[in-house]
Structure formats: C-alpha cells, structure tokens
Amino acid sequence: MSAVPLQPPRRLVEFTLDGEPVRVPEGSTLLDACRAAGKDVPTLCQGDTLTPKNACRVCMVEVEGARTLAPACSRRAEAGMEVRTDSERARHSRKLVLELLASSTDLSTTPRAAEWIEEYGAEPGRFGEDAATVAEEPKVDNDLYVRDYDKCILCYKCVDACGEQWQNTFAIAVAGRGFDARISTEHDAPLTDSACVYCGNCIEVCPTGALSFKTEFDMREAGTWDEERQTETTTVCAYCGVGCNLTLHVQDNDIVKVSSPHDNPVTHGNLCIKGRFGYQHVQQH
Amino acid sequence: MKTGTDSTTRTERSARTGAGAPAGKAERRDRSPKRYPRLTQPLVRDGKDAELRPATWEEALTVAADGFRRVRAESGPDAFGMFSCARATNEMNYVAQKFTRVVMGTNNVDSCNRTCHAPSVAGLTAALGSGGGTSSYAEVEETDLIVMWGSNARFAHPIFFHHVLKGIRNGARMYAVDPRRTSTAEWADSWLGPNVGTDIPLAHAVGREIIHAGLANRAFIERATEGYEAYAAEVEPWTPTAAEKVTGVPAEAIRELAHAYATAERAQLCWTLGITEHHNGTDNVRALINLALLTGHVGRHGSGLQPLRGQNNVQGGGDMGAIPNRLPGFQDILTPATREKFEAAWGTAIQPRYGLNLTDMFEAMESGALRAVYCIGENPAQSEADSEQAVERLRALDHLVVQDIFLTKTAELADVVLPATAAWCETDGTTTNSERRVQRVRKAVHPPGEAREDIDIICDLAGRLGHDWKFADAQAVWDELRSVSPDHAGMTYGRLEEHQGIQWPCPSEDRLEPTYLHGRLWADNGPDGPSPRAVFGPVKHDPPVDLTDEQYPLRLTTGRRLDSYNTGVQSGSYASPLRRGEYVELCPEDAERYGVTVGETVRVTSRRGSVTAPVWVDPGLRPGLAFMTMHFPDEVDTNQLTIEANCPIAGTAEFKASAIRVEKLAAPVAPESVRS
C-alpha cells in the first residue's frame, strides 16, 4: 500500500462571477477564477508558488450570503457561489487597506501600488503627518542582499519561502506583536550570524522590494537603476547539473539581478546562493 | 513532522560557524572575492620557452591549425586529443566531437565528466541499456522512500533537494548513506555511515537481507532481468553481521534499510560522487542498480535510479558524442550501421574503434603517443587527481591549444590561447540536466573584447584544416544533431520553449514520452520478456587503493561546499558571506588526539604530496575520517594529496579515498602549499 497518495484528476465547478457563469477546476481559488476570466483583482501577499496567507487583505471580494468579505487568494470556488469583485463594499475595503498600507510603509518600489492607489481613490495622507511608520534604516549586513523593513507589509511570504514551503532553512520568522511585529532573524542578529544560506528565495517572493539584491539597492541609491533599460533573459544556471532556470536582468550589458521563473518544473522560482548570486565571474567590472 | 526542523537549522549553522567546535584562534584570512580577468584577446607563444603574448585572431588561429596539421601529418590522427567541455552547450559539444572525428579523424574526445559521473553512465548503460538517470525530479515528490547514497545534495544540489524535501513533507521516508553525517543526513529518518569505500559490502548486505527476508520481487526478476542467480551467490556471504565488520554500519540499520526499501511501494535511489569517485566507481553504481532490480524499483513512476550530475552539461556532453566510445545520441561506435549513418551524414570515415578517454589521454601524453590537445573550457591542470603529474604531462605536449574564458592554470601552459564566451549567458543553445531535460540556454550579455563563440572558433579552425562548415546559428547545429540522434529528433527549439525543456528520449515531434525510462520492464512483452532485459552486476568488494597504515592513518575524503564550486574560478568571484577558504576538517576526537585547534595550520601529507592547511572541526565526521574540498587550489592544493587510482571501466579517479597524516607544525608558516 502506498503511503503517498497520487492526485486524482480534478473536476470542474461552476459558479457566477460578476453575473457571468464561469467554470474552474475543483480546488481553484476565487483569485484563480478571476485571473482566468481576465479580471484584475489586486493582491500583494498572494504568491503563485506559496500557500495563501491572507495577510494583505487587498484582494477582498464579496460572496453572496456571506457576512464578511472574502480574500479571493485563499477562498476556494464552490459550485453555485455568486461572487462580486467590483461591488461598492469590495472597492471601499480595498481603498481603506491601501490607505493603511501606504501610510505606514514605503510602497515606492511595490509594482502597481501607485496605480491601485489611484484606481481606488485611496488617500494615504489623510491620517496626517504623524501617522505611525516603521522608520527603520535598511539593514545592510552582507554583500548580497539588503533588508529594508520600511517597505515590509508583513505578508509572511519570505518566512514561508525560507521555511517549510521551500527552503526549509528557517532563518527568519515574525518577532513582536501588533505594530511592533517585524520579520526578524533569531535574536535580531545580522544575517551573517543567522542560519541564512543566501539562496535569495525570500527576495524572489517579496512583493514590495523590502528584500532586494544589493546591486539593485546600490543602483537605486545612486539613481542608476532603470528598469526601462533592462532586458530579462531566461537561461540555465552554469553550476551543478540540476539545471535551474535563471532569468538574468541585464542593464548596459551588466547582470544586475537574477530571478527564476515561478512556473518552471525544475526550480519553481527557487535558486541556491551560486545560481542567484554567482554570476560575477562573467562581468568585466 | 518527524524531522526536527530546529536541529536542522542548528546543524547547518554550526556547520558554517563552527559553533560547538573546540575554541581556537582562527587565523584572519582574506575572504574577499577573487576575480579572474576575462580573456579578451588571443594569445600565442613563440617557442616553448617564450611567454604568452597577445596576437590577432588570424595569427592565433593559423598557429593553432598549423600545429594540429603538423602533428597529424607526423604522427597520425590518434596523436590528437580533444577535451570537450561539460560546461558548454550541447551544440558546442556536438561541433567539438565532429571536429575531432571529421577534421582530425580520431575518436580521442572526452571531457571532465570522466572525473565525476562516467561510472554512472557506464553502470546504467551496462545494466539497463541507457546512460541517463531513470526518473524525474518531480517523481521524488511522489515517492514513498528516498535513499540518498553518497550524496550531500543539500549542499551540492540544493534545488534537487527542494524536491526531496517536498517528498519528505508529503510523507516519504528518507535514508542517508554517507561516511559524513552531512546536512543531507540531518533530514533523514536514518543515517547509515559506512567506512569510505565500503559501499559494495553495504549494498550487498542490503540485497542479501532482502533475498533472505523473502522480499525480493520474484515476478519482476524472472520477467525482466537476467543474472539474478550469480548476483544472489555473490551477495550470500554478506550477512548484515559480516557487513557490519567491514562497513562499520550496525547490522540492525542495514536490515532496517533493506526492509524499508523492499517494502516501499515506490522508491528512489539517488547518488552522487560518493559512489562514483572511487577506483571501482562503476562497480559501486552496479551494486546500487542491483538493489533496484531486486525490488523492481525502476521503470515506474516514482521508482527509479537518479544520479545527480555535478556540472550543468555533464549529461549533454556525453549525449552529444563528446566521449570516446559514443557518437551523438549515445550511439555505439562499434555498431556498423550506426557508423554508416554518420559516415553518410558527415561524408567521412569513422574509426571503428573506441578512442582514448581523458585518463588514457593523460597517460598517452606521458608515453608521447598523444602530442596535440585542443582543450575547450576545461582546467585539468588543477582538476585532475594528482595535479602535479597532470601539469608535467601537459607540458610534454608538442601543441596545446586552450579555448577558455579565463587564463586558467591549463591555459598558462598552452601554445595558443583562444578567448571564448561564457556558454550559459553569452551564447544560444541547449544544455541537458540530471533528469535528461534538454533546456534552452540564451544569450543575455555580449562577450568582452574580442572573445568569440566556441562554435565559431571551432568552425574557423575546421575551415583552415580543409572543412568548410557553415552553421547559421546554434539552432542549425541542433537541427543537424536532431537529424542523426533519434533520442533528440522530436525536440525542436520551438517545442523546448513551449514545454520548458523536454526530457529524452523524444523521438517524435507529435508526443512526449513518460518522464521515467525503462517502462518496457513492466510492459506486457510476451513470453520472451522485455528487450533488452535489465542485467544484474555480480560485482565484488575492493577496498580503496590508498591504504591507511601507521604512517598515513587518516582517511581523507573530498566533496563540495554550498557556496563553492570545483576549482573556484567561477564561485570565487562573488562576495559569499559563507566563504571561509580551505580547511582540513577533522572530528573533535581526532583534533584532540593531534592536539590541534580550529584555525591552527597543520601539515597534511599523503603518499603523493604535502600541503599546509588550517584545521576545522566538524562533529559530522568520525575518528579516522578527514574532509577537504578542491575549491581553493591557490590556497591549498588538495589534489596534490589525492590518488590517481582509476576505475578501469570508466576512468574516474579515486578522489574520495586518500590516506593522509596530519602533523602539527612547530612554527607558523604561510598558508601556501609546501611541496614534499
């Protein structure tokens, strides 16, 4: 008898999304269904390689008959559901959540944040000048990557990627309560005194740029980081024989960052220290 | 979760920081990245005693071609040898072997796959008819039992280990077999720590226990295999108790592994260089394959044999025919019909015999039979076992052409140095990974200075030697390969893109084959059974060549660290916070016995050479076992210690088992190596 069951084929479930009938494979989330239907529901904490954490609350949708709004990233589609993504209640919720996030954290490097703030009419400034912020200096304690917790929305994706969902190194976790909650190493030690193995799989999933390559951090500081001028090319890692796919971000013929395609069957978006950071040998300067 | 995550974290941390090791004054050493300047122009040497000097491409290619032509005219085609590159693309390897066979007319082509996984290819081919790992990474996530034998994948193949971890999280049990209690072993349900070089007695005892417990898969053995009787007779003396005496593994642990492996519905047996880098590496591989044949753990989804390759294209280099006994598509040179096919395709005659492998070629350099070498992207002056001897042999060549991205130690010995591109980011093409997946490599940056693509350079040389080859691009090379290799025929660049890589065999453009090999062993094949059947290998135990004795009491084994790679040319160039340089690692008991502490420089001596290195203490080792890597050869040239005792079948050297002694130094010396 096998201890590990194989997955049976998935059936389709049918429900109503913004008044239109849709069919999705059993087990799909409402967010999956929205994306399949071409609907742009914003989200920050949802990771395509991670189990939903329901942390950011930006993707809330209205489910007919439910008392509260539901996070589309984790609520599974059920037959006969009636879901509204664009109701006044859902839009208002998103607006408030964006205001709270943007007033307390620096979303300047969060892709699409500015667009959503405009789309939902969010006014982060309305809490006043003295709204609480994290107000921390970026942590630069090694030459590979930087932690800037001013930009952290506590979505837990880095903790999950470092922990049991992928890397299983457990170098970071959440410390503190309430507004003082932070992603932290054990005893808030520098990364160099932690269990960190510098795979950078936390950077890969970070939605806000709180975790970034040191190269990117330095270039942003110097004002030379320019994504318009960058190309992204997916190739295969030059180290061991596992064959991980790397996406090289190149600016002015220099590799400035390395990511990994999330849908790749070899890596699922993960790399090791050599694959992610060991490209310097081909650089000329 | 049965595997304590806390303990893993702690151990991995202590492995890096030395926490828990005896306190000692660690010497401050420069850990900053070491950058080798890229080669940006060709270099030539005016006579053996002259220095390398810059040259034009025209001059360098002329000198290179003239040398090959002269040696061939004087000594015949077999005086030429090609070291192809396990780091370059399939396309480059295809052109390099074609250059060897068509332009020079010899089968003397090989690459550094010889120093690592050639025994896996040889063993798998002999037993199952194909040299590739039989299963896929995803199957490790859907298996019931994982055996990691001689493999510290947590450090050496971290992303493969992600798949193992998924398997463990899904409920699979994992057994680690390794002389060192590695960070891979930290995740195991059970760790079996055999003495170095006793894998065959251990495997045989597991096999005998399976047979005696009545757990052998009789139906599978009868239907799909041959050679069982001889195998059963061979393992019969290896009772768990007898094996315990030789291997040091408790008989009870051997029994437990045997029962777990035999009763699992699905099981994956994975190995790395701990199995292959022995003087009898191919026999080691056969001993493991035997266990899969005994239990039927091959040829099904989730049940298979998975060697983990050490370089990005070790699998592909061999698949492309850059080995002395196979034509592209892993087709045997000795088969007349195969030769005829290639002779027709290439318009040439192919020698009907195997060429020299890398090990043979080094021996032929010494005898003078091999006079010219074209070395592409390899650094044998540092990566060969007994490196001093390798350098002497390279010096004895009449004509050495090195094509590389750096001025390596090997390039420093060359008559002509040709600046090439870094295959993985400066060229287009494909590489093949450990699960036989052919994937696209794409050009992302432009090469520096006058550096040129490998294929262009080889074709230019071929032109000067009378063969006008025109490949418009890498895809044109690939399409030529597809036309002669049935296993790759269905892999168009378009399909490779669409499927994010395709595993071989892929004979047709219309469909994809199963992700595992050898399904024929389970198919209904009629009364004659599958063809070919899987073959048991009745191999015998043969202890390491370099025996320990009173003079050399310690067993030195070698391996890879997480942030480093081979001779460090690549991995030394980035600012790794984990880098700590080379150490000789001892267990706490031995450190105490020799009166040495962490960071103290000691002399390490084998029967071949002597180096000095600082001490590290690793509680994952045991008394009598020391560990080093070859990542920092400029600091500590570990391969001066290793023995060039080669596997007679595959030619791989016994990097994993040298005999050494460790001596305290009277006065401190600089960490440079001291020659004996």
PDB file of N, CA, C and O in Angstrom, chain B residues 612-657:
ATOM      1  N   THR B 612      49.936  22.534   3.429  1.00  0.00           N
ATOM      2  CA  THR B 612      49.558  23.003   4.754  1.00  0.00           C
ATOM      3  C   THR B 612      48.164  23.597   4.656  1.00  0.00           C
ATOM      4  O   THR B 612      47.796  24.193   3.650  1.00  0.00           O
ATOM      5  N   ALA B 613      47.407  23.393   5.718  1.00  0.00           N
ATOM      6  CA  ALA B 613      46.034  23.895   5.728  1.00  0.00           C
ATOM      7  C   ALA B 613      45.615  24.115   7.170  1.00  0.00           C
ATOM      8  O   ALA B 613      46.081  23.421   8.078  1.00  0.00           O
ATOM      9  N   PRO B 614      44.745  25.087   7.407  1.00  0.00           N
ATOM     10  CA  PRO B 614      44.233  25.266   8.758  1.00  0.00           C
ATOM     11  C   PRO B 614      43.218  24.171   9.112  1.00  0.00           C
ATOM     12  O   PRO B 614      42.629  23.559   8.224  1.00  0.00           O
ATOM     13  N   VAL B 615      43.043  23.964  10.377  1.00  0.00           N
ATOM     14  CA  VAL B 615      42.148  22.908  10.873  1.00  0.00           C
ATOM     15  C   VAL B 615      40.741  23.468  11.072  1.00  0.00           C
ATOM     16  O   VAL B 615      40.567  24.604  11.495  1.00  0.00           O
ATOM     17  N   TRP B 616      39.746  22.654  10.713  1.00  0.00           N
ATOM     18  CA  TRP B 616      38.353  22.928  11.060  1.00  0.00           C
ATOM     19  C   TRP B 616      37.846  21.700  11.788  1.00  0.00           C
ATOM     20  O   TRP B 616      38.291  20.591  11.481  1.00  0.00           O
ATOM     21  N   VAL B 617      36.959  21.890  12.724  1.00  0.00           N
ATOM     22  CA  VAL B 617      36.432  20.729  13.434  1.00  0.00           C
ATOM     23  C   VAL B 617      34.960  20.552  13.093  1.00  0.00           C
ATOM     24  O   VAL B 617      34.169  21.481  13.236  1.00  0.00           O
ATOM     25  N   ASP B 618      34.624  19.390  12.589  1.00  0.00           N
ATOM     26  CA  ASP B 618      33.252  19.101  12.174  1.00  0.00           C
ATOM     27  C   ASP B 618      32.760  17.874  12.925  1.00  0.00           C
ATOM     28  O   ASP B 618      33.248  16.763  12.706  1.00  0.00           O
ATOM     29  N   PRO B 619      31.791  18.056  13.812  1.00  0.00           N
ATOM     30  CA  PRO B 619      31.275  16.898  14.569  1.00  0.00           C
ATOM     31  C   PRO B 619      30.540  15.899  13.683  1.00  0.00           C
ATOM     32  O   PRO B 619      30.206  14.811  14.141  1.00  0.00           O
ATOM     33  N   GLY B 620      30.311  16.236  12.407  1.00  0.00           N
ATOM     34  CA  GLY B 620      29.703  15.281  11.477  1.00  0.00           C
ATOM     35  C   GLY B 620      30.688  14.245  10.977  1.00  0.00           C
ATOM     36  O   GLY B 620      30.295  13.289  10.304  1.00  0.00           O
ATOM     37  N   LEU B 621      31.990  14.431  11.281  1.00  0.00           N
ATOM     38  CA  LEU B 621      32.990  13.422  10.914  1.00  0.00           C
ATOM     39  C   LEU B 621      33.175  12.459  12.078  1.00  0.00           C
ATOM     40  O   LEU B 621      32.632  12.661  13.154  1.00  0.00           O
ATOM     41  N   ARG B 622      33.927  11.396  11.826  1.00  0.00           N
ATOM     42  CA  ARG B 622      34.173  10.414  12.877  1.00  0.00           C
ATOM     43  C   ARG B 622      35.682  10.186  12.991  1.00  0.00           C
ATOM     44  O   ARG B 622      36.426  10.541  12.069  1.00  0.00           O
ATOM     45  N   PRO B 623      36.154   9.568  14.062  1.00  0.00           N
ATOM     46  CA  PRO B 623      37.592   9.332  14.196  1.00  0.00           C
ATOM     47  C   PRO B 623      38.147   8.607  12.974  1.00  0.00           C
ATOM     48  O   PRO B 623      37.544   7.658  12.480  1.00  0.00           O
ATOM     49  N   GLY B 624      39.266   9.104  12.480  1.00  0.00           N
ATOM     50  CA  GLY B 624      39.915   8.474  11.340  1.00  0.00           C
ATOM     51  C   GLY B 624      39.488   9.030  10.001  1.00  0.00           C
ATOM     52  O   GLY B 624      40.029   8.637   8.972  1.00  0.00           O
ATOM     53  N   LEU B 625      38.505   9.945   9.977  1.00  0.00           N
ATOM     54  CA  LEU B 625      37.998  10.469   8.710  1.00  0.00           C
ATOM     55  C   LEU B 625      38.231  11.978   8.635  1.00  0.00           C
ATOM     56  O   LEU B 625      37.849  12.710   9.550  1.00  0.00           O
ATOM     57  N   ALA B 626      38.894  12.420   7.569  1.00  0.00           N
ATOM     58  CA  ALA B 626      39.128  13.846   7.346  1.00  0.00           C
ATOM     59  C   ALA B 626      38.453  14.262   6.054  1.00  0.00           C
ATOM     60  O   ALA B 626      38.180  13.440   5.188  1.00  0.00           O
ATOM     61  N   PHE B 627      38.190  15.576   5.931  1.00  0.00           N
ATOM     62  CA  PHE B 627      37.464  16.076   4.758  1.00  0.00           C
ATOM     63  C   PHE B 627      38.116  17.357   4.245  1.00  0.00           C
ATOM     64  O   PHE B 627      38.502  18.220   5.018  1.00  0.00           O
ATOM     65  N   MET B 628      38.239  17.442   2.915  1.00  0.00           N
ATOM     66  CA  MET B 628      38.716  18.671   2.270  1.00  0.00           C
ATOM     67  C   MET B 628      37.953  18.856   0.955  1.00  0.00           C
ATOM     68  O   MET B 628      37.307  17.935   0.473  1.00  0.00           O
ATOM     69  N   THR B 629      38.073  20.055   0.375  1.00  0.00           N
ATOM     70  CA  THR B 629      37.490  20.295  -0.945  1.00  0.00           C
ATOM     71  C   THR B 629      38.601  20.770  -1.876  1.00  0.00           C
ATOM     72  O   THR B 629      39.720  21.023  -1.444  1.00  0.00           O
ATOM     73  N   MET B 630      38.269  20.896  -3.153  1.00  0.00           N
ATOM     74  CA  MET B 630      39.261  21.437  -4.096  1.00  0.00           C
ATOM     75  C   MET B 630      38.880  22.843  -4.542  1.00  0.00           C
ATOM     76  O   MET B 630      39.290  23.312  -5.597  1.00  0.00           O
ATOM     77  N   HIS B 631      38.105  23.558  -3.683  1.00  0.00           N
ATOM     78  CA  HIS B 631      37.582  24.854  -4.111  1.00  0.00           C
ATOM     79  C   HIS B 631      38.619  25.971  -4.114  1.00  0.00           C
ATOM     80  O   HIS B 631      38.429  27.002  -4.737  1.00  0.00           O
ATOM     81  N   PHE B 632      39.710  25.809  -3.349  1.00  0.00           N
ATOM     82  CA  PHE B 632      40.672  26.905  -3.207  1.00  0.00           C
ATOM     83  C   PHE B 632      42.089  26.408  -3.521  1.00  0.00           C
ATOM     84  O   PHE B 632      42.971  26.434  -2.666  1.00  0.00           O
ATOM     85  N   PRO B 633      42.322  25.942  -4.760  1.00  0.00           N
ATOM     86  CA  PRO B 633      43.612  25.308  -5.076  1.00  0.00           C
ATOM     87  C   PRO B 633      44.790  26.267  -4.935  1.00  0.00           C
ATOM     88  O   PRO B 633      45.927  25.818  -4.731  1.00  0.00           O
ATOM     89  N   ASP B 634      44.554  27.584  -5.049  1.00  0.00           N
ATOM     90  CA  ASP B 634      45.675  28.512  -4.894  1.00  0.00           C
ATOM     91  C   ASP B 634      46.082  28.646  -3.430  1.00  0.00           C
ATOM     92  O   ASP B 634      47.182  29.060  -3.107  1.00  0.00           O
ATOM     93  N   GLU B 635      45.155  28.285  -2.552  1.00  0.00           N
ATOM     94  CA  GLU B 635      45.400  28.373  -1.120  1.00  0.00           C
ATOM     95  C   GLU B 635      45.924  27.031  -0.607  1.00  0.00           C
ATOM     96  O   GLU B 635      46.959  26.953   0.041  1.00  0.00           O
ATOM     97  N   VAL B 636      45.168  25.993  -0.910  1.00  0.00           N
ATOM     98  CA  VAL B 636      45.525  24.634  -0.500  1.00  0.00           C
ATOM     99  C   VAL B 636      45.224  23.716  -1.683  1.00  0.00           C
ATOM    100  O   VAL B 636      44.062  23.539  -2.052  1.00  0.00           O
ATOM    101  N   ASP B 637      46.271  23.168  -2.272  1.00  0.00           N
ATOM    102  CA  ASP B 637      46.070  22.371  -3.488  1.00  0.00           C
ATOM    103  C   ASP B 637      45.764  20.922  -3.113  1.00  0.00           C
ATOM    104  O   ASP B 637      46.622  20.055  -3.129  1.00  0.00           O
ATOM    105  N   THR B 638      44.495  20.694  -2.775  1.00  0.00           N
ATOM    106  CA  THR B 638      44.075  19.399  -2.247  1.00  0.00           C
ATOM    107  C   THR B 638      44.407  18.246  -3.202  1.00  0.00           C
ATOM    108  O   THR B 638      44.714  17.129  -2.767  1.00  0.00           O
ATOM    109  N   ASN B 639      44.348  18.531  -4.504  1.00  0.00           N
ATOM    110  CA  ASN B 639      44.599  17.436  -5.454  1.00  0.00           C
ATOM    111  C   ASN B 639      46.070  17.026  -5.538  1.00  0.00           C
ATOM    112  O   ASN B 639      46.422  16.104  -6.267  1.00  0.00           O
ATOM    113  N   GLN B 640      46.943  17.697  -4.760  1.00  0.00           N
ATOM    114  CA  GLN B 640      48.296  17.135  -4.602  1.00  0.00           C
ATOM    115  C   GLN B 640      48.263  15.906  -3.712  1.00  0.00           C
ATOM    116  O   GLN B 640      49.195  15.115  -3.678  1.00  0.00           O
ATOM    117  N   LEU B 641      47.184  15.779  -2.950  1.00  0.00           N
ATOM    118  CA  LEU B 641      47.073  14.662  -1.996  1.00  0.00           C
ATOM    119  C   LEU B 641      46.337  13.475  -2.590  1.00  0.00           C
ATOM    120  O   LEU B 641      46.606  12.329  -2.250  1.00  0.00           O
ATOM    121  N   THR B 642      45.385  13.750  -3.499  1.00  0.00           N
ATOM    122  CA  THR B 642      44.510  12.687  -3.985  1.00  0.00           C
ATOM    123  C   THR B 642      45.270  11.711  -4.865  1.00  0.00           C
ATOM    124  O   THR B 642      46.328  12.024  -5.386  1.00  0.00           O
ATOM    125  N   ILE B 643      44.685  10.549  -5.045  1.00  0.00           N
ATOM    126  CA  ILE B 643      45.394   9.477  -5.754  1.00  0.00           C
ATOM    127  C   ILE B 643      44.785   9.284  -7.130  1.00  0.00           C
ATOM    128  O   ILE B 643      43.577   9.345  -7.311  1.00  0.00           O
ATOM    129  N   GLU B 644      45.658   9.053  -8.102  1.00  0.00           N
ATOM    130  CA  GLU B 644      45.163   8.802  -9.437  1.00  0.00           C
ATOM    131  C   GLU B 644      44.993   7.289  -9.625  1.00  0.00           C
ATOM    132  O   GLU B 644      45.667   6.663 -10.435  1.00  0.00           O
ATOM    133  N   ALA B 645      44.118   6.708  -8.832  1.00  0.00           N
ATOM    134  CA  ALA B 645      43.788   5.289  -8.999  1.00  0.00           C
ATOM    135  C   ALA B 645      42.460   5.273  -9.731  1.00  0.00           C
ATOM    136  O   ALA B 645      41.457   5.751  -9.222  1.00  0.00           O
ATOM    137  N   ASN B 646      42.442   4.772 -10.954  1.00  0.00           N
ATOM    138  CA  ASN B 646      41.280   4.974 -11.801  1.00  0.00           C
ATOM    139  C   ASN B 646      40.393   3.750 -11.934  1.00  0.00           C
ATOM    140  O   ASN B 646      40.869   2.623 -11.924  1.00  0.00           O
ATOM    141  N   CYS B 647      39.109   4.013 -12.073  1.00  0.00           N
ATOM    142  CA  CYS B 647      38.164   2.956 -12.385  1.00  0.00           C
ATOM    143  C   CYS B 647      38.509   2.403 -13.761  1.00  0.00           C
ATOM    144  O   CYS B 647      38.558   3.151 -14.735  1.00  0.00           O
ATOM    145  N   PRO B 648      38.774   1.104 -13.870  1.00  0.00           N
ATOM    146  CA  PRO B 648      39.207   0.552 -15.157  1.00  0.00           C
ATOM    147  C   PRO B 648      38.115   0.628 -16.222  1.00  0.00           C
ATOM    148  O   PRO B 648      38.417   0.626 -17.418  1.00  0.00           O
ATOM    149  N   ILE B 649      36.866   0.736 -15.823  1.00  0.00           N
ATOM    150  CA  ILE B 649      35.786   0.785 -16.806  1.00  0.00           C
ATOM    151  C   ILE B 649      35.520   2.215 -17.235  1.00  0.00           C
ATOM    152  O   ILE B 649      35.449   2.530 -18.418  1.00  0.00           O
ATOM    153  N   ALA B 650      35.426   3.121 -16.270  1.00  0.00           N
ATOM    154  CA  ALA B 650      35.020   4.488 -16.599  1.00  0.00           C
ATOM    155  C   ALA B 650      36.163   5.486 -16.561  1.00  0.00           C
ATOM    156  O   ALA B 650      36.041   6.581 -17.085  1.00  0.00           O
ATOM    157  N   GLY B 651      37.282   5.141 -15.923  1.00  0.00           N
ATOM    158  CA  GLY B 651      38.422   6.043 -15.904  1.00  0.00           C
ATOM    159  C   GLY B 651      38.376   7.128 -14.853  1.00  0.00           C
ATOM    160  O   GLY B 651      39.177   8.041 -14.851  1.00  0.00           O
ATOM    161  N   THR B 652      37.423   7.051 -13.936  1.00  0.00           N
ATOM    162  CA  THR B 652      37.291   8.070 -12.901  1.00  0.00           C
ATOM    163  C   THR B 652      38.250   7.791 -11.746  1.00  0.00           C
ATOM    164  O   THR B 652      38.421   6.652 -11.338  1.00  0.00           O
ATOM    165  N   ALA B 653      38.862   8.848 -11.228  1.00  0.00           N
ATOM    166  CA  ALA B 653      39.870   8.668 -10.188  1.00  0.00           C
ATOM    167  C   ALA B 653      39.245   8.611  -8.794  1.00  0.00           C
ATOM    168  O   ALA B 653      38.127   9.076  -8.576  1.00  0.00           O
ATOM    169  N   GLU B 654      40.031   8.058  -7.871  1.00  0.00           N
ATOM    170  CA  GLU B 654      39.527   7.819  -6.509  1.00  0.00           C
ATOM    171  C   GLU B 654      39.690   9.058  -5.625  1.00  0.00           C
ATOM    172  O   GLU B 654      40.419   9.042  -4.641  1.00  0.00           O
ATOM    173  N   PHE B 655      38.994  10.138  -6.015  1.00  0.00           N
ATOM    174  CA  PHE B 655      39.077  11.365  -5.230  1.00  0.00           C
ATOM    175  C   PHE B 655      38.564  11.176  -3.806  1.00  0.00           C
ATOM    176  O   PHE B 655      38.876  11.953  -2.929  1.00  0.00           O
ATOM    177  N   LYS B 656      37.732  10.163  -3.590  1.00  0.00           N
ATOM    178  CA  LYS B 656      37.049  10.054  -2.307  1.00  0.00           C
ATOM    179  C   LYS B 656      37.832   9.291  -1.259  1.00  0.00           C
ATOM    180  O   LYS B 656      37.369   9.165  -0.128  1.00  0.00           O
ATOM    181  N   ALA B 657      38.988   8.722  -1.622  1.00  0.00           N
ATOM    182  CA  ALA B 657      39.677   7.888  -0.642  1.00  0.00           C
ATOM    183  C   ALA B 657      41.187   8.002  -0.790  1.00  0.00           C
ATOM    184  O   ALA B 657      41.800   7.299  -1.581  1.00  0.00           O
TER     185      ALA B 657
END
